[in-house]
Amino acid sequence: MTRAAVAVGRKALFKDVVARMEQWKVSALPVLEGDGRVIGVVSEADLLPKEEFRDSDPDRLTQLHRMADMAKAGALCAEELMSTPAVTVHADATLAEAARIMALRHVKRLPVVNTQGLLEGVVSRGDLLKVFLRPDNDLADEIRRDVIDVLFQTPVVPVHITVVNGVATLTGTVQDATRIPLAARLVRGVEGIVGVDCRLTAADGG
């Protein structure tokens, strides 16, 4: 995440919100009050209704169906623009959890908060993708340390791990066939792994 998070107060004016987004090249801003508690988020989507309805006179049906957008079209400050409650993620969440929240809630940026709801940073889609830049050697080392050495302490034939372009290949022979699917699943969960080719076999042929 980015710890130097850009945010605005609830009374920030419309033009100030737009200017800050442009200055920092971000698509959304957390809205804070008091000592830094996140109370909402203003995104580009929250700003667009003002332009959309600027020179139009929507009929009553449109007004009824898009009451929230109509209200934002007349908004003057952040508290009138923001989506609330804010979609946030806790600082101890995994990258996978953050990615899942982004996908389900259709957001590009997530404020990161502590247990008191205070802003600690912001995580973006770009931040989540950076994990795939991890060196293959680092990925192989983590797989060895956190998966293979834990699950298969006495393999029949030593487990060999190679990672090329983020794809992990496991070969070797192990005693417990039931742990092979678990190994593949755990390797797939290593942050930065793109794919898994699990060629592990069991000593009993199972």
XYZ file of C-alpha atoms in Angstrom:
206
model
C 0.000 0.000 0.000
C 0.912 3.654 -0.266
C 1.309 5.037 3.247
C 1.475 8.690 2.189
C -2.216 8.585 1.354
C -3.891 11.646 -0.148
C -7.208 12.460 1.497
C -9.682 15.304 2.010
C -11.856 16.538 4.837
C -15.619 16.342 4.695
C -15.911 20.098 3.988
C -13.458 20.080 1.054
C -15.016 21.956 -1.873
C -15.869 20.264 -5.169
C -13.141 22.044 -7.122
C -10.567 21.270 -4.441
C -11.427 17.560 -4.661
C -11.010 17.601 -8.444
C -7.752 19.536 -8.173
C -6.288 17.104 -5.658
C -7.218 14.108 -7.801
C -5.540 15.725 -10.781
C -2.474 16.769 -8.810
C -1.847 13.301 -7.391
C -3.167 11.328 -10.375
C -5.612 9.263 -8.322
C -9.143 8.135 -9.123
C -10.542 8.309 -5.587
C -9.897 10.046 -2.264
C -10.743 8.953 1.283
C -12.801 11.467 3.221
C -11.641 11.945 6.810
C -12.917 13.562 9.957
C -11.476 14.183 13.379
C -8.213 12.378 14.013
C -8.208 10.596 10.667
C -11.227 8.301 10.736
C -12.401 7.305 7.259
C -16.067 8.230 6.820
C -16.395 7.895 3.045
C -14.713 7.906 -0.339
C -15.089 10.335 -3.240
C -14.357 8.759 -6.613
C -14.374 10.028 -10.166
C -17.774 8.358 -10.566
C -19.130 10.564 -7.758
C -17.942 13.692 -9.578
C -19.258 12.904 -13.056
C -23.000 13.563 -12.432
C -22.280 17.293 -12.113
C -21.010 17.324 -15.704
C -23.608 14.835 -16.943
C -26.554 16.923 -15.724
C -24.908 20.312 -16.142
C -26.973 21.431 -19.136
C -29.783 18.875 -19.110
C -33.268 18.851 -17.659
C -33.997 15.180 -16.842
C -37.604 14.023 -16.829
C -39.307 12.920 -13.632
C -38.717 9.205 -14.288
C -34.974 9.790 -14.651
C -34.978 11.863 -11.488
C -36.711 9.077 -9.560
C -34.400 6.348 -10.859
C -31.225 8.345 -10.310
C -31.937 10.277 -7.154
C -28.440 9.662 -5.763
C -26.780 10.930 -8.936
C -29.075 13.957 -9.036
C -28.084 14.792 -5.476
C -24.396 14.514 -6.344
C -24.931 16.736 -9.366
C -25.846 19.514 -6.956
C -23.130 18.686 -4.409
C -20.729 21.414 -3.323
C -18.396 19.565 -0.953
C -16.941 16.152 -0.180
C -19.527 15.086 2.389
C -22.275 15.594 -0.233
C -20.299 13.721 -2.876
C -18.855 10.792 -0.965
C -20.017 7.218 -0.999
C -20.591 6.080 2.560
C -19.934 3.927 4.447
C -16.493 3.709 2.892
C -15.324 0.431 1.373
C -12.078 -0.195 3.268
C -9.645 -2.982 4.067
C -7.833 -3.662 7.321
C -4.076 -3.293 7.464
C -3.574 -6.996 8.259
C -5.601 -8.221 5.265
C -3.864 -10.292 2.606
C -3.447 -9.117 -0.969
C -5.950 -11.755 -2.037
C -8.548 -10.352 0.373
C -7.951 -6.819 -0.886
C -8.258 -7.979 -4.494
C -11.507 -9.791 -3.700
C -13.027 -6.681 -2.105
C -12.020 -4.559 -5.095
C -13.574 -7.025 -7.518
C -16.810 -7.456 -5.574
C -17.300 -3.757 -4.869
C -16.027 -2.536 -8.259
C -13.499 -0.083 -6.834
C -9.993 0.776 -8.002
C -8.573 2.001 -4.689
C -9.142 0.935 -1.082
C -8.376 2.968 2.028
C -6.378 0.856 4.481
C -7.522 1.346 8.081
C -6.472 0.126 11.510
C -8.765 -1.395 14.128
C -10.032 2.082 15.104
C -10.949 2.919 11.511
C -8.123 5.432 11.159
C -6.455 5.798 7.772
C -3.057 4.104 7.426
C -2.691 4.179 3.658
C -4.317 3.330 0.356
C -3.977 0.205 -1.766
C -4.608 0.379 -5.509
C -4.958 -2.197 -8.243
C -1.419 -1.320 -9.275
C -0.172 -2.132 -5.764
C -1.757 -5.564 -5.958
C -0.159 -6.289 -9.315
C 3.339 -5.366 -8.106
C 3.493 -8.684 -6.270
C 3.897 -10.406 -9.646
C 7.220 -8.613 -10.063
C 8.811 -10.700 -7.313
C 11.963 -12.523 -8.535
C 11.523 -16.206 -9.354
C 14.323 -17.133 -6.948
C 12.517 -15.436 -4.058
C 9.340 -17.318 -4.899
C 11.180 -20.649 -5.023
C 12.820 -19.932 -1.656
C 9.466 -19.147 -0.051
C 7.873 -22.281 -1.486
C 10.737 -24.382 -0.153
C 10.665 -22.799 3.300
C 6.939 -22.376 3.921
C 5.405 -25.259 1.978
C 7.700 -28.116 1.012
C 9.881 -28.247 4.140
C 6.748 -28.111 6.296
C 4.654 -30.715 4.460
C 7.348 -33.126 3.312
C 10.128 -33.310 5.877
C 11.329 -36.753 4.708
C 10.570 -37.141 0.984
C 11.485 -40.407 -0.733
C 13.052 -38.458 -3.586
C 13.945 -34.823 -2.782
C 11.388 -32.324 -3.976
C 12.783 -30.088 -6.684
C 11.301 -26.615 -7.147
C 11.718 -24.398 -10.178
C 9.980 -21.098 -10.818
C 10.111 -19.569 -14.277
C 8.160 -16.391 -15.057
C 6.101 -16.936 -11.934
C 5.108 -20.524 -12.801
C 6.207 -23.041 -10.157
C 7.022 -26.632 -11.059
C 7.319 -29.248 -8.322
C 8.893 -32.666 -8.906
C 9.822 -35.458 -6.513
C 8.415 -38.426 -4.653
C 6.793 -38.126 -1.236
C 5.408 -40.551 1.321
C 1.938 -39.063 1.855
C -0.154 -38.827 -1.312
C -2.913 -36.923 0.508
C -0.619 -33.936 0.983
C 0.111 -33.445 -2.712
C -3.128 -31.518 -3.511
C -2.554 -29.439 -0.365
C 0.973 -28.612 -1.520
C -0.300 -27.455 -4.903
C -2.952 -25.286 -3.267
C -0.495 -23.707 -0.836
C 2.007 -22.983 -3.611
C -0.751 -21.364 -5.649
C -1.418 -19.121 -2.651
C 2.131 -17.773 -2.528
C 1.945 -14.086 -3.444
C 3.460 -13.617 -6.879
C 2.851 -17.118 -8.213
C 1.162 -17.130 -11.616
C 0.605 -20.862 -12.017
C 1.536 -24.276 -10.582
C 2.646 -27.447 -12.361
C 2.598 -30.067 -9.604
C 4.353 -33.260 -10.720
C 4.806 -34.737 -7.263
C 4.219 -38.480 -6.981
C 3.632 -40.755 -4.008
C 5.905 -43.631 -3.056
C 2.970 -46.030 -2.967
C 1.781 -44.881 -6.399
C -1.279 -43.226 -4.931
